[in-house]
CSV table of C-alpha atoms in Angstrom, one decimal:
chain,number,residue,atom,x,y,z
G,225,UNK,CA,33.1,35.8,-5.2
G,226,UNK,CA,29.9,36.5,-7.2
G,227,UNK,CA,26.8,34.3,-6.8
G,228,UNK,CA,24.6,33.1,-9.3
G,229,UNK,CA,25.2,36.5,-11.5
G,230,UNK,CA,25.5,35.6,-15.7
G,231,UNK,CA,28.6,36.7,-17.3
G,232,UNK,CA,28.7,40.6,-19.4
G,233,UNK,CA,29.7,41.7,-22.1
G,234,UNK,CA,32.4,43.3,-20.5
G,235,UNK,CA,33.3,40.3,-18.7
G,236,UNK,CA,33.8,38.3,-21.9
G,237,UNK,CA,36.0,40.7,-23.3
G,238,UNK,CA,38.0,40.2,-20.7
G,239,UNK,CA,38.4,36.5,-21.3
G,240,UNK,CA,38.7,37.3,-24.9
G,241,UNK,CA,41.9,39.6,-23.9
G,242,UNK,CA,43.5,37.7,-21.2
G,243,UNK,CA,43.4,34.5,-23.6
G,244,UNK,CA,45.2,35.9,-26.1
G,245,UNK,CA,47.7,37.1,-23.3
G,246,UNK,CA,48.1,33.5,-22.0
G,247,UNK,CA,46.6,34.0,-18.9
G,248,UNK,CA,45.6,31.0,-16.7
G,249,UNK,CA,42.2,30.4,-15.8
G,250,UNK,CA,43.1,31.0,-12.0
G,251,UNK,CA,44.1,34.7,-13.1
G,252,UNK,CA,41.1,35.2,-15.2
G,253,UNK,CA,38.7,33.9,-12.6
G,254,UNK,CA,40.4,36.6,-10.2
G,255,UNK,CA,40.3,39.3,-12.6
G,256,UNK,CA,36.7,38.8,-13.0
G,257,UNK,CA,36.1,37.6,-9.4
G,258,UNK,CA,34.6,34.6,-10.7
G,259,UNK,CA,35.2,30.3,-10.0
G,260,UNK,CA,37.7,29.4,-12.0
G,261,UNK,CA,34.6,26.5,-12.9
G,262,UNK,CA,32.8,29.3,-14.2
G,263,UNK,CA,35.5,30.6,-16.6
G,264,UNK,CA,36.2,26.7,-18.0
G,265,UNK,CA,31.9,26.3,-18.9
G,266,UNK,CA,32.0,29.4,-20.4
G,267,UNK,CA,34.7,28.8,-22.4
G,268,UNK,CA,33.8,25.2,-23.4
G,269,UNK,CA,30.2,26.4,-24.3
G,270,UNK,CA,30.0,29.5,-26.1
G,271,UNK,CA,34.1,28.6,-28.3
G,272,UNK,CA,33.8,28.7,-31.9
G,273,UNK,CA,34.9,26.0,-34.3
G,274,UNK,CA,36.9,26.5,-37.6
G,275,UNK,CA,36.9,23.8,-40.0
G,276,UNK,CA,40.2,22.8,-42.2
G,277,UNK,CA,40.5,22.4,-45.6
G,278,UNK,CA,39.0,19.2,-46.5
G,279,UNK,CA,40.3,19.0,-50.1
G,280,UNK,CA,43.9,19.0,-49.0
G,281,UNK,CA,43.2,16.4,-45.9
G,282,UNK,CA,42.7,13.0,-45.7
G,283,UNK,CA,43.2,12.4,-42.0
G,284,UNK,CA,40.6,15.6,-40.3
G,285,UNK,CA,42.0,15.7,-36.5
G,286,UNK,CA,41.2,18.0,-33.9
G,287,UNK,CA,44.1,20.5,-32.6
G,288,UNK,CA,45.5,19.3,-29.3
G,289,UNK,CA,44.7,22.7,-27.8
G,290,UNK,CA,41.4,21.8,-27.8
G,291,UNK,CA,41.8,19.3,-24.8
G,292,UNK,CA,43.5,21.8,-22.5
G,293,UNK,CA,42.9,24.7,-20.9
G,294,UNK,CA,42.2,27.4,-22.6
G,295,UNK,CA,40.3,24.5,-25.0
G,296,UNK,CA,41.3,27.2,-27.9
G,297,UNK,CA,44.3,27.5,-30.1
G,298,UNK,CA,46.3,30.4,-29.2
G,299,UNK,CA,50.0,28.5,-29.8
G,300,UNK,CA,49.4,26.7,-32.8
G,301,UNK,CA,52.2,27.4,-36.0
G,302,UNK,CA,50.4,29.0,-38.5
G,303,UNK,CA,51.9,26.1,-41.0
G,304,UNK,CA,50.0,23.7,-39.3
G,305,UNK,CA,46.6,25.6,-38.1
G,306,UNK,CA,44.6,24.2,-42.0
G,307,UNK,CA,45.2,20.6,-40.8
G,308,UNK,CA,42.8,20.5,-38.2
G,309,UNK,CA,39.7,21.4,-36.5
G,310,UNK,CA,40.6,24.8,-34.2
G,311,UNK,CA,38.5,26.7,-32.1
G,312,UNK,CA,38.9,30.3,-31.0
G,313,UNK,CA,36.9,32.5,-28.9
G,314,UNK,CA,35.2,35.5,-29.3
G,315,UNK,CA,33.4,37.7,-26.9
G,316,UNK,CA,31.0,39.2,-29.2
G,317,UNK,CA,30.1,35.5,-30.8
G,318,UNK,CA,29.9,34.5,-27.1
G,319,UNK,CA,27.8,37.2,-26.4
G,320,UNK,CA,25.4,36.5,-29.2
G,321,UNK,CA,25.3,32.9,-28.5
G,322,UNK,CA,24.6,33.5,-24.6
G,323,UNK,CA,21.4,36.1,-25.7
G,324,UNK,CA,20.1,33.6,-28.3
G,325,UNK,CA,20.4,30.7,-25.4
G,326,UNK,CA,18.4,33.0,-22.9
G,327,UNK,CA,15.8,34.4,-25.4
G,328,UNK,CA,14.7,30.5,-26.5
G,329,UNK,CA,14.6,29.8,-22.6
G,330,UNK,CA,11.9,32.6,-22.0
G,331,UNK,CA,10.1,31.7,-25.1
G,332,UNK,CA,9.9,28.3,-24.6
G,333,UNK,CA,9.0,25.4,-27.2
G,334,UNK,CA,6.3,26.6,-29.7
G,335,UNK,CA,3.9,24.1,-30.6
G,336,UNK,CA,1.4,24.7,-33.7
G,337,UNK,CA,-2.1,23.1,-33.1
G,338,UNK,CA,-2.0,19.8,-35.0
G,339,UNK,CA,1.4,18.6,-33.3
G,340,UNK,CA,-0.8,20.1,-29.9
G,341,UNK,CA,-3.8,17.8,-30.6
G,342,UNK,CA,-1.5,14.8,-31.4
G,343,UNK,CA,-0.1,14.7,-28.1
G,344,UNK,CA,-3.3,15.7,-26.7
G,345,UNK,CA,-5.3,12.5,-27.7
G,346,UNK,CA,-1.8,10.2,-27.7
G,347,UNK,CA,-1.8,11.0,-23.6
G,348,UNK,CA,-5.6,10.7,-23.3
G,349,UNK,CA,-5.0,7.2,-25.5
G,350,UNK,CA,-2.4,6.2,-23.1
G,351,UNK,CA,-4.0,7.3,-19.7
G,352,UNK,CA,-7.4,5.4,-20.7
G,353,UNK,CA,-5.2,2.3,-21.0
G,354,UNK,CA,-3.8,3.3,-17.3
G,355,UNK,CA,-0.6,3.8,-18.4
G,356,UNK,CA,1.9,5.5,-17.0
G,357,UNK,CA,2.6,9.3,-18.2
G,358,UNK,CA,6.4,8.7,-18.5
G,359,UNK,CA,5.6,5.1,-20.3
G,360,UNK,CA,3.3,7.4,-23.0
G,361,UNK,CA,5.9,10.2,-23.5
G,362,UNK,CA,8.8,7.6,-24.1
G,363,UNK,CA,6.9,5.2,-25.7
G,364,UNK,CA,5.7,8.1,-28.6
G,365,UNK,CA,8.6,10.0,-28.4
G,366,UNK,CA,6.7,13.2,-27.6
G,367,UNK,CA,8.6,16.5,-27.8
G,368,UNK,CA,8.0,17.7,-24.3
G,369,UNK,CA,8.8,16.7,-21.0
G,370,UNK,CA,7.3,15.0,-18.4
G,371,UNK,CA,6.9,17.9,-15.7
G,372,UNK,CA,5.4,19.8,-19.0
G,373,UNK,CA,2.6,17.2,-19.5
G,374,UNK,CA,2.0,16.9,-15.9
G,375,UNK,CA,1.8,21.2,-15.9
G,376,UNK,CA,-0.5,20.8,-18.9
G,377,UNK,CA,-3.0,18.3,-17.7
G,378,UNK,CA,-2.8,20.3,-14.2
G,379,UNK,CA,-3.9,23.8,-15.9
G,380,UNK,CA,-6.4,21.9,-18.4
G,381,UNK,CA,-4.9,22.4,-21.3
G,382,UNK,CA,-5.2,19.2,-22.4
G,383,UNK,CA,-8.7,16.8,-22.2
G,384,UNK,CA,-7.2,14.6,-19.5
G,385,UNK,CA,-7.7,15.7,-15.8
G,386,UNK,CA,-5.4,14.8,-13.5
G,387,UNK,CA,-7.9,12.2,-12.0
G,388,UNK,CA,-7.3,10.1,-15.0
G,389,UNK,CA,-3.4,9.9,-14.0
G,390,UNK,CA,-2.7,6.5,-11.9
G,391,UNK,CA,-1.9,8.0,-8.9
G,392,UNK,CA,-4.2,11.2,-9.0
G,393,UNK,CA,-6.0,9.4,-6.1
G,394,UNK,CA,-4.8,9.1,-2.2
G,395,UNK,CA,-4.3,5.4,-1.3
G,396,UNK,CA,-6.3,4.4,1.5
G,397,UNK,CA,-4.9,3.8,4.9
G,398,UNK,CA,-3.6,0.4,5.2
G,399,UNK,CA,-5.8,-1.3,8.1
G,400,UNK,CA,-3.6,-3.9,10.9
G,401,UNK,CA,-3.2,-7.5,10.1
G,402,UNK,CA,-2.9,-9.9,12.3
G,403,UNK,CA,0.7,-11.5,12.0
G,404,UNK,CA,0.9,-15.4,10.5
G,405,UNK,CA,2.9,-17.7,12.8
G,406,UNK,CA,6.4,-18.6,11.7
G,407,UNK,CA,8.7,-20.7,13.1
G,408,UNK,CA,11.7,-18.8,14.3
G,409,UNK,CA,14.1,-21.8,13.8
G,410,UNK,CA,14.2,-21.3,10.3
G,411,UNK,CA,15.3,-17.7,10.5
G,412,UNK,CA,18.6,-18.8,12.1
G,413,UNK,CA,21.6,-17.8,9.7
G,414,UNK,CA,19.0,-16.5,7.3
G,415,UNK,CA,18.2,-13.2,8.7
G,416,UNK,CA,18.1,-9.4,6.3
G,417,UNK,CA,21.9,-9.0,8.4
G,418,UNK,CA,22.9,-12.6,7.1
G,419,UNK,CA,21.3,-11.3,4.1
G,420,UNK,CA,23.0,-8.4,3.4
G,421,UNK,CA,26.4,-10.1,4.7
G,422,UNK,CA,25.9,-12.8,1.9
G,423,UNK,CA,25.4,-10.3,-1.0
G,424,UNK,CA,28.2,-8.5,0.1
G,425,UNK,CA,30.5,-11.8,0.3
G,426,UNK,CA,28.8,-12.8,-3.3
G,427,UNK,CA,28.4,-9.8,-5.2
G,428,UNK,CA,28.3,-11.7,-8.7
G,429,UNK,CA,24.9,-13.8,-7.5
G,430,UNK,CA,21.2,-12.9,-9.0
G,431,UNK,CA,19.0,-12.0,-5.9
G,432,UNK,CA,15.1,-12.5,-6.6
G,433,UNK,CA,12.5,-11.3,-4.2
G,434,UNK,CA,9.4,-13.3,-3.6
G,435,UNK,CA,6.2,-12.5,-1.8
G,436,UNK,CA,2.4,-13.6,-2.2
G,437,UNK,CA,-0.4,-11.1,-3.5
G,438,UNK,CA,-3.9,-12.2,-1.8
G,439,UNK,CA,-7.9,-11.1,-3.1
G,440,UNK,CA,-10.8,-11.4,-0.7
G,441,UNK,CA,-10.9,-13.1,2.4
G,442,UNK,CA,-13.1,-15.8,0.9
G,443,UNK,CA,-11.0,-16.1,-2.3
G,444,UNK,CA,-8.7,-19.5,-1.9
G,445,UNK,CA,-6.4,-18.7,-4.6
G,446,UNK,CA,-3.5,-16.2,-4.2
G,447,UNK,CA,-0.6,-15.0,-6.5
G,448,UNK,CA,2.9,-16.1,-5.5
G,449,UNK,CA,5.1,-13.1,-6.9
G,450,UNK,CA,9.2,-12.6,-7.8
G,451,UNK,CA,11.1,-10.1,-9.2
G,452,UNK,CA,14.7,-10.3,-10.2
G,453,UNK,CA,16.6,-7.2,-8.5
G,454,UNK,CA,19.4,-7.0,-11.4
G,455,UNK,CA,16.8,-6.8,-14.5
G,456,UNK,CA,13.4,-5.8,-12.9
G,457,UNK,CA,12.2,-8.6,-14.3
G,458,UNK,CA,8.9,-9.5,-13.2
G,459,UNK,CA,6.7,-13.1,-12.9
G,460,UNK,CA,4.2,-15.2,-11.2
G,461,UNK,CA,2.4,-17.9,-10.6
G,462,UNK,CA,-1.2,-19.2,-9.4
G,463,UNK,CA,-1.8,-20.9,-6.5
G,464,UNK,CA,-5.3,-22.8,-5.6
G,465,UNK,CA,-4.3,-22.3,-1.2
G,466,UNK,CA,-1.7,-20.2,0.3
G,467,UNK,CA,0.5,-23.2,1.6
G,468,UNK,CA,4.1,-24.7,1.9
G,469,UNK,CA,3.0,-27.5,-0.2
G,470,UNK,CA,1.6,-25.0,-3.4
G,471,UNK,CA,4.6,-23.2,-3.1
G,472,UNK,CA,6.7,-25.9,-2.7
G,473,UNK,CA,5.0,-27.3,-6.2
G,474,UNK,CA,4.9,-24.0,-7.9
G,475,UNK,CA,8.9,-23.7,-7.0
G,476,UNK,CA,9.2,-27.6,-7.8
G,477,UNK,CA,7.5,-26.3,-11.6
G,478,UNK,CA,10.0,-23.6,-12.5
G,479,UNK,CA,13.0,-25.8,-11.9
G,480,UNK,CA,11.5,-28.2,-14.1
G,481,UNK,CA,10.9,-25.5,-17.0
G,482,UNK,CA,14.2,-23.7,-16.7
G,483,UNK,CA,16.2,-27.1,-15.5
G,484,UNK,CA,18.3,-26.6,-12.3
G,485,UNK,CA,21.4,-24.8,-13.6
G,486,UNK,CA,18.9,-22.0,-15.0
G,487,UNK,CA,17.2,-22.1,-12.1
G,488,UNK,CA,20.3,-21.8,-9.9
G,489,UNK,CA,21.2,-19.1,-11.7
G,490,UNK,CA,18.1,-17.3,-12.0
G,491,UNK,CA,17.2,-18.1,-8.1
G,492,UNK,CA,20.9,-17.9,-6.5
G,493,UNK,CA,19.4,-15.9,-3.1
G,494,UNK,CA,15.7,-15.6,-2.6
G,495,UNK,CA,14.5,-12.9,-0.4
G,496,UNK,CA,11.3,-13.0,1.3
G,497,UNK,CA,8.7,-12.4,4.3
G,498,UNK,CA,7.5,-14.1,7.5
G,499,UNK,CA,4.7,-15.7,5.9
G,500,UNK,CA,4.0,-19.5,7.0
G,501,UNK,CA,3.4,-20.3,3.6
G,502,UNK,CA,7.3,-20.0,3.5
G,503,UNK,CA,8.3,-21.7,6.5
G,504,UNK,CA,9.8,-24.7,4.9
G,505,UNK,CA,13.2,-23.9,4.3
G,506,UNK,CA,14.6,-27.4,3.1
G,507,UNK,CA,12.1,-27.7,0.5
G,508,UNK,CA,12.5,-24.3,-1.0
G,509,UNK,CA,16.0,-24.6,-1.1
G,510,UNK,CA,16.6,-28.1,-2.5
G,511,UNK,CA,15.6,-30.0,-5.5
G,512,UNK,CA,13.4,-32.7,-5.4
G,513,UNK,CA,14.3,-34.7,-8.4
G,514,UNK,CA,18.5,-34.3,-7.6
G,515,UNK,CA,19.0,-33.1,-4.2
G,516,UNK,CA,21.1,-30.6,-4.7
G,517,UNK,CA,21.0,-26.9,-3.3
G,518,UNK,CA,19.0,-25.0,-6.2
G,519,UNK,CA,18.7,-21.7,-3.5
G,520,UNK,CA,19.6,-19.7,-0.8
G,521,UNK,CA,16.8,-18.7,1.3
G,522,UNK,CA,16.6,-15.5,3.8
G,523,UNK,CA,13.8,-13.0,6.0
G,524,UNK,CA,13.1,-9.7,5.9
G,525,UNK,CA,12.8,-8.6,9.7
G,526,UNK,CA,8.8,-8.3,11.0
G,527,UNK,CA,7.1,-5.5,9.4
G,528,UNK,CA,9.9,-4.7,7.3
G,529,UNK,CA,8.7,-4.7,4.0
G,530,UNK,CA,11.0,-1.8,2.4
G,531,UNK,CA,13.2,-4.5,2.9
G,532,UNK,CA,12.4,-6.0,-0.2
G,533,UNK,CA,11.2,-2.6,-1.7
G,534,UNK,CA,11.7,-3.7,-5.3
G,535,UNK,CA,8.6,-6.4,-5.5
G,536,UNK,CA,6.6,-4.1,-3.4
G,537,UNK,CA,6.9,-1.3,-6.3
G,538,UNK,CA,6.1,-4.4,-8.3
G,539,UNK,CA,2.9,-4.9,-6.4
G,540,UNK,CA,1.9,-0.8,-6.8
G,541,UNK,CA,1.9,-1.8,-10.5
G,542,UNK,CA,0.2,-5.2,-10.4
G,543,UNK,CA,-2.4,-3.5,-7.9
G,544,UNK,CA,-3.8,-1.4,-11.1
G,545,UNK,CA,-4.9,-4.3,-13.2
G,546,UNK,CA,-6.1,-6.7,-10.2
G,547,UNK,CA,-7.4,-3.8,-7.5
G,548,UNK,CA,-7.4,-4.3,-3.5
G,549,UNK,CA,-10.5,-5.7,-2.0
G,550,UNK,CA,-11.4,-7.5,-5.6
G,551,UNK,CA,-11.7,-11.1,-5.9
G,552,UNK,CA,-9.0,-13.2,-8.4
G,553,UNK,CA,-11.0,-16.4,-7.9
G,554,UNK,CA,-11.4,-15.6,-11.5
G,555,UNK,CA,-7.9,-16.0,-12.4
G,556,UNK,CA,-6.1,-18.5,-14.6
G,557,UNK,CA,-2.5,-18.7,-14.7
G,558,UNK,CA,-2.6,-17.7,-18.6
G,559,UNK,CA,-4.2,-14.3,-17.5
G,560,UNK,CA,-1.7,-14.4,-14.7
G,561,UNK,CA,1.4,-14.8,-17.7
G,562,UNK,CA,-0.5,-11.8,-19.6
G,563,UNK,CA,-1.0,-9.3,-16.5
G,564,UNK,CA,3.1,-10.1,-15.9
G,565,UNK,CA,4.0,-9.4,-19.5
G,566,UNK,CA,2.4,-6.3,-19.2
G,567,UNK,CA,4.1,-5.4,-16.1
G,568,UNK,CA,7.3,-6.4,-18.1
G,569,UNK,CA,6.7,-4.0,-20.6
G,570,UNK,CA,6.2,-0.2,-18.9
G,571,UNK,CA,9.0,1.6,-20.0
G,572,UNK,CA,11.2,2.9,-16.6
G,573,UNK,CA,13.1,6.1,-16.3
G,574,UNK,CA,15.5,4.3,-13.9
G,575,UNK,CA,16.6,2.1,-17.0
G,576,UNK,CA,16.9,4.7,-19.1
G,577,UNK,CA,13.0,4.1,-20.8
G,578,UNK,CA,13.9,0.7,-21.0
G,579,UNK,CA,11.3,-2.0,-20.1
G,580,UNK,CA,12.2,-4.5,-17.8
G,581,UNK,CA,11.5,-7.3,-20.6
G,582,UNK,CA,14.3,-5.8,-22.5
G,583,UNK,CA,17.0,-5.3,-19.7
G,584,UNK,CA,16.1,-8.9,-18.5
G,585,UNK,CA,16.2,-10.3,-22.3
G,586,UNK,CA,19.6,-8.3,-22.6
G,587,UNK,CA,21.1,-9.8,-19.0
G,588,UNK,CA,19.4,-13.4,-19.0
G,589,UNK,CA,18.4,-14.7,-22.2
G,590,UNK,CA,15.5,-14.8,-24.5
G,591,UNK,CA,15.4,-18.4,-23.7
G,592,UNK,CA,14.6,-18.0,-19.9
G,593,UNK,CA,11.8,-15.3,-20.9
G,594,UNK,CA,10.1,-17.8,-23.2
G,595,UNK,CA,10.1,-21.0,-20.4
G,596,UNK,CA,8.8,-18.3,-17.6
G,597,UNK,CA,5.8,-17.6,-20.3
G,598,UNK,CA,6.5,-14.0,-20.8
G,599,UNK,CA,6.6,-12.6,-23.9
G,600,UNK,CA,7.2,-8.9,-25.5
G,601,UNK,CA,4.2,-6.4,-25.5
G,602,UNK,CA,4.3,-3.1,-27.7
G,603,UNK,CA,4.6,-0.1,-25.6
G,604,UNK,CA,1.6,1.4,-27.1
G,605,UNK,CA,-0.3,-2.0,-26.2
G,606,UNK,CA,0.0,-1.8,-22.5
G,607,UNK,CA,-3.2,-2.1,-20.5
G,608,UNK,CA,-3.1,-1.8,-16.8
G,609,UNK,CA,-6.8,-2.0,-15.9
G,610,UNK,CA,-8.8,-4.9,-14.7
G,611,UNK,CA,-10.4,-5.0,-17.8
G,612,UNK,CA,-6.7,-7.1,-19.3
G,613,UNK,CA,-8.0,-10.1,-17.8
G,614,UNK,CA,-11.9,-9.9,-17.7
C-alpha cells in the first residue's frame, strides 16, 4: 500500500472509470493500490451535487444512492433522476476541487489591517483582565485559532508578549508541609477504593469535591472550596478559623439556603482530603435541624491530590485573582461570591466554550445558582486579577 501520498489526476480517472463500470470500492482500492478508506473520503468529499427541478417538486429528497457506496447515482431510471438531489463524480471537478483545497491551505487566512488591529487590542483587552486566551477568542468570536494567536504573540506580531499570558511564567517549586493529624477511624469504609466502588454502584449521584484554600500563616481566615464534577460548577465560602466547627456551620448554612432535598441532591458524595478540619464525619454527613443523612462522605489517599483533580484545576484559576503567599484577611464572603462568579464564567474548551455557569444552570437549575449567590458575568467582563476584590 501507498503511505501518506495524495491522489492524481490519473488516479481519479480511474475512480471516475471504474464507477461507471460498477466496480466495488475493494477493486478500486486494489487497482490504485490504495485503502479502500481512502477511496470512500475521496469520493464523499470532492462528489458533485445536481439539483432537481424545483418547480415541478413539492417533496425535494435526496436519491438513495447517495447513502451507499459509491455515494453517486450510477443506477438510477432516467424517469425518476429530476425528482431528487443526485450526485455524480468527476475527476476533472475532483481534481479542481482538491488544487483549490491545497492552494487556500499554503496561503492561509488573509487578514487586512483593520480586522488585524481589532484582534490585536481585543487579546491585549482580554489578557490585561488575565483572561484566558481561549476565553478571549471564544468569547469575541475571533477568526483565528488558538495555536494562531499563541504563534502570533510568540513571533511579536501582536502588542502582547507572551509574559502577559497567565501561565507565561514557571510556577514555583511547591515547598514540604508538614501533614495535619487525622483520625484514621473515620477513613474506614470511606476510602478513594470505597469511593470509586460507590460511584460505580451509583452512577446517577452528583459528586462534589471540597477542599480549603489558605493565605499567610498569620491570616486566620481560609476559603472552604467545592466544585460539582458533572457541571464544573464552582463556589465557596468564608471561614473566620480552619475548624470542624466553621465547617460544620458553613455546611449547616448551605442546607438551610438550598433546603435538604437540594442539598442532597446537590451534595449526594462529597470528596475530600485528610485535613483535620474534616475529621468529623457524623456532622458533615447529617443534618442538624432533621437528622437525616444529607451526604456521603469519603478520602483521597495521603498526598493524593490528583485524586480530586477537578477542584485542584479550580484552585489554578482561583490562585490568579487571590495569589500564593498573599494575605485574604481582607476578604468578605461578598468578594468571595464575586471571585466564584467569575470563575463560573471562563468559557472552557472541554464544554464546548461553554462556561460552567451555563452547564450548571442547564443541569441544576437557575434557582440553586441564585441561593449559592452566584450570578452570570459577561464573558468580556471577566477579571482574574487581585485587583476584582481590592
Amino acid at each position: 500500500m501507498k503511505k501518506y501520498k495524495h491522489l492524481t489526476k490519473e488516479d481519479r480517472n480511474t475512480i471516475e472509470h471504474l464507477i461507471k463500470h460498477s466496480n466495488c470500492c475493494k477493486d478500486i482500492a486494489q487497482a490504485l493500490s490504495r485503502n479502500e478508506s481512502t477511496i470512500r473520503r475521496e469520493i464523499l468529499r470532492n462528489r458533485t451535487i445536481v439539483e432537481p427541478n424545483k418547480l415541478n417538486n413539492h417533496y425535494l429528497k435526496y436519491c438513495g444512492c447517495s447513502n451507499i457506496f459509491p455515494y453517486v447515482c450510477r443506477t438510477c431510471s432516467p424517469r425518476t433522476r429530476g425528482r431528487y438531489y443526485r450526485y455524480h463524480y468527476s475527476a476533472e471537478d475532483a481534481q479542481a476541487k482538491y488544487e483549490s483545497t491545497i492552494k487556500s491551505v499554503k496561503t492561509g487566512i488573509r487578514i487586512d489591517k483593520k480586522t488585524f488591529n481589532h484582534i490585536d487590542s481585543t487579546i491585549k483587552s482580554g489578557l490585561e483582565k488575565n483572561q484566558p486566551l481561549n476565553h478571549i477568542l471564544s468569547a469575541n468570536k475571533i477568526q483565528a485559532s488558538l495555536s494562531t494567536l499563541y504563534r502570533w504573540i510568540s513571533t511579536n506580531k501582536l502588542t502582547s508578549k507572551p509574559i502577559d499570558l497567565q501561565k507565561a511564567v514557571r510556577y514555583p517549586i511547591k515547598s514540604e508541609k508538614a501533614v495535619r493529624s487525622s483520625n484514621k477511624l473515620n477513613r474506614e469504609g470511606r476510602t478513594y477504593k470505597d469511593y470509586l466502588r460507590y460511584i460505580s454502584e451509583n452512577e446517577s449521584l452528583n459528586v462534589v469535591e471540597m477542599d480549603t484554600v489558605e493565605g499567610i500563616l498569620s491570616d486566620t481566615k481560609c476559603l472552604l472550596t467545592f466544585v460539582c464534577k458533572t457541571s464544573n460548577l464552582f463556589f465557596s465560602r468564608l471561614l473566620n478559623q480552619q475548624t470542624n466547627s466553621e465547617v460544620e456551620s458553613q455546611l449547616n448554612y448551605i442546607e438551610k439556603k438550598l433546603g435538604l432535598e437540594l442539598f442532597q441532591y446537590l451534595f449526594a458524595i462529597i470528596l475530600t482530603d485528610n485535613g483535620s478540619e474534616f475529621n468529623n464525619v457524623k456532622a458533615i454527613e447529617f443534618s442538624p435541624y432533621t437528622g437525616e443523612r444529607r451526604t456521603k462522605l469519603f478520602y483521597c489517599d495521603p498526598y493524593r491530590s490528583d485524586q480530586k483533580g477537578t477542584i485542584e484545576r479550580k484552585h489554578t484559576d482561583l490562585r490568579l485573582i487571590i495569589p500564593k503567599k498573599k494575605s485574604i484577611s481582607h476578604l468578605t464572603q461578598e468578594k468571595v461570591d464575586l471571585m466564584n462568579s467569575h470563575v463560573n464564567a471562563i468559557l472552557r474548551p472541554t464544554f464546548r466554550n461553554k462556561s460552567s455557569y451555563e452547564i450548571a444552570a442547564f443541569l441544576h437549575s437557575h434557582e440553586i445558582l441564585n441561593k449559592l449567590d452566584l450570578v452570570e458575568i459577561k464573558p468580556n467582563d471577566v477579571l482574574l486579577k487581585p485587583s476584582l476584590i481590592l
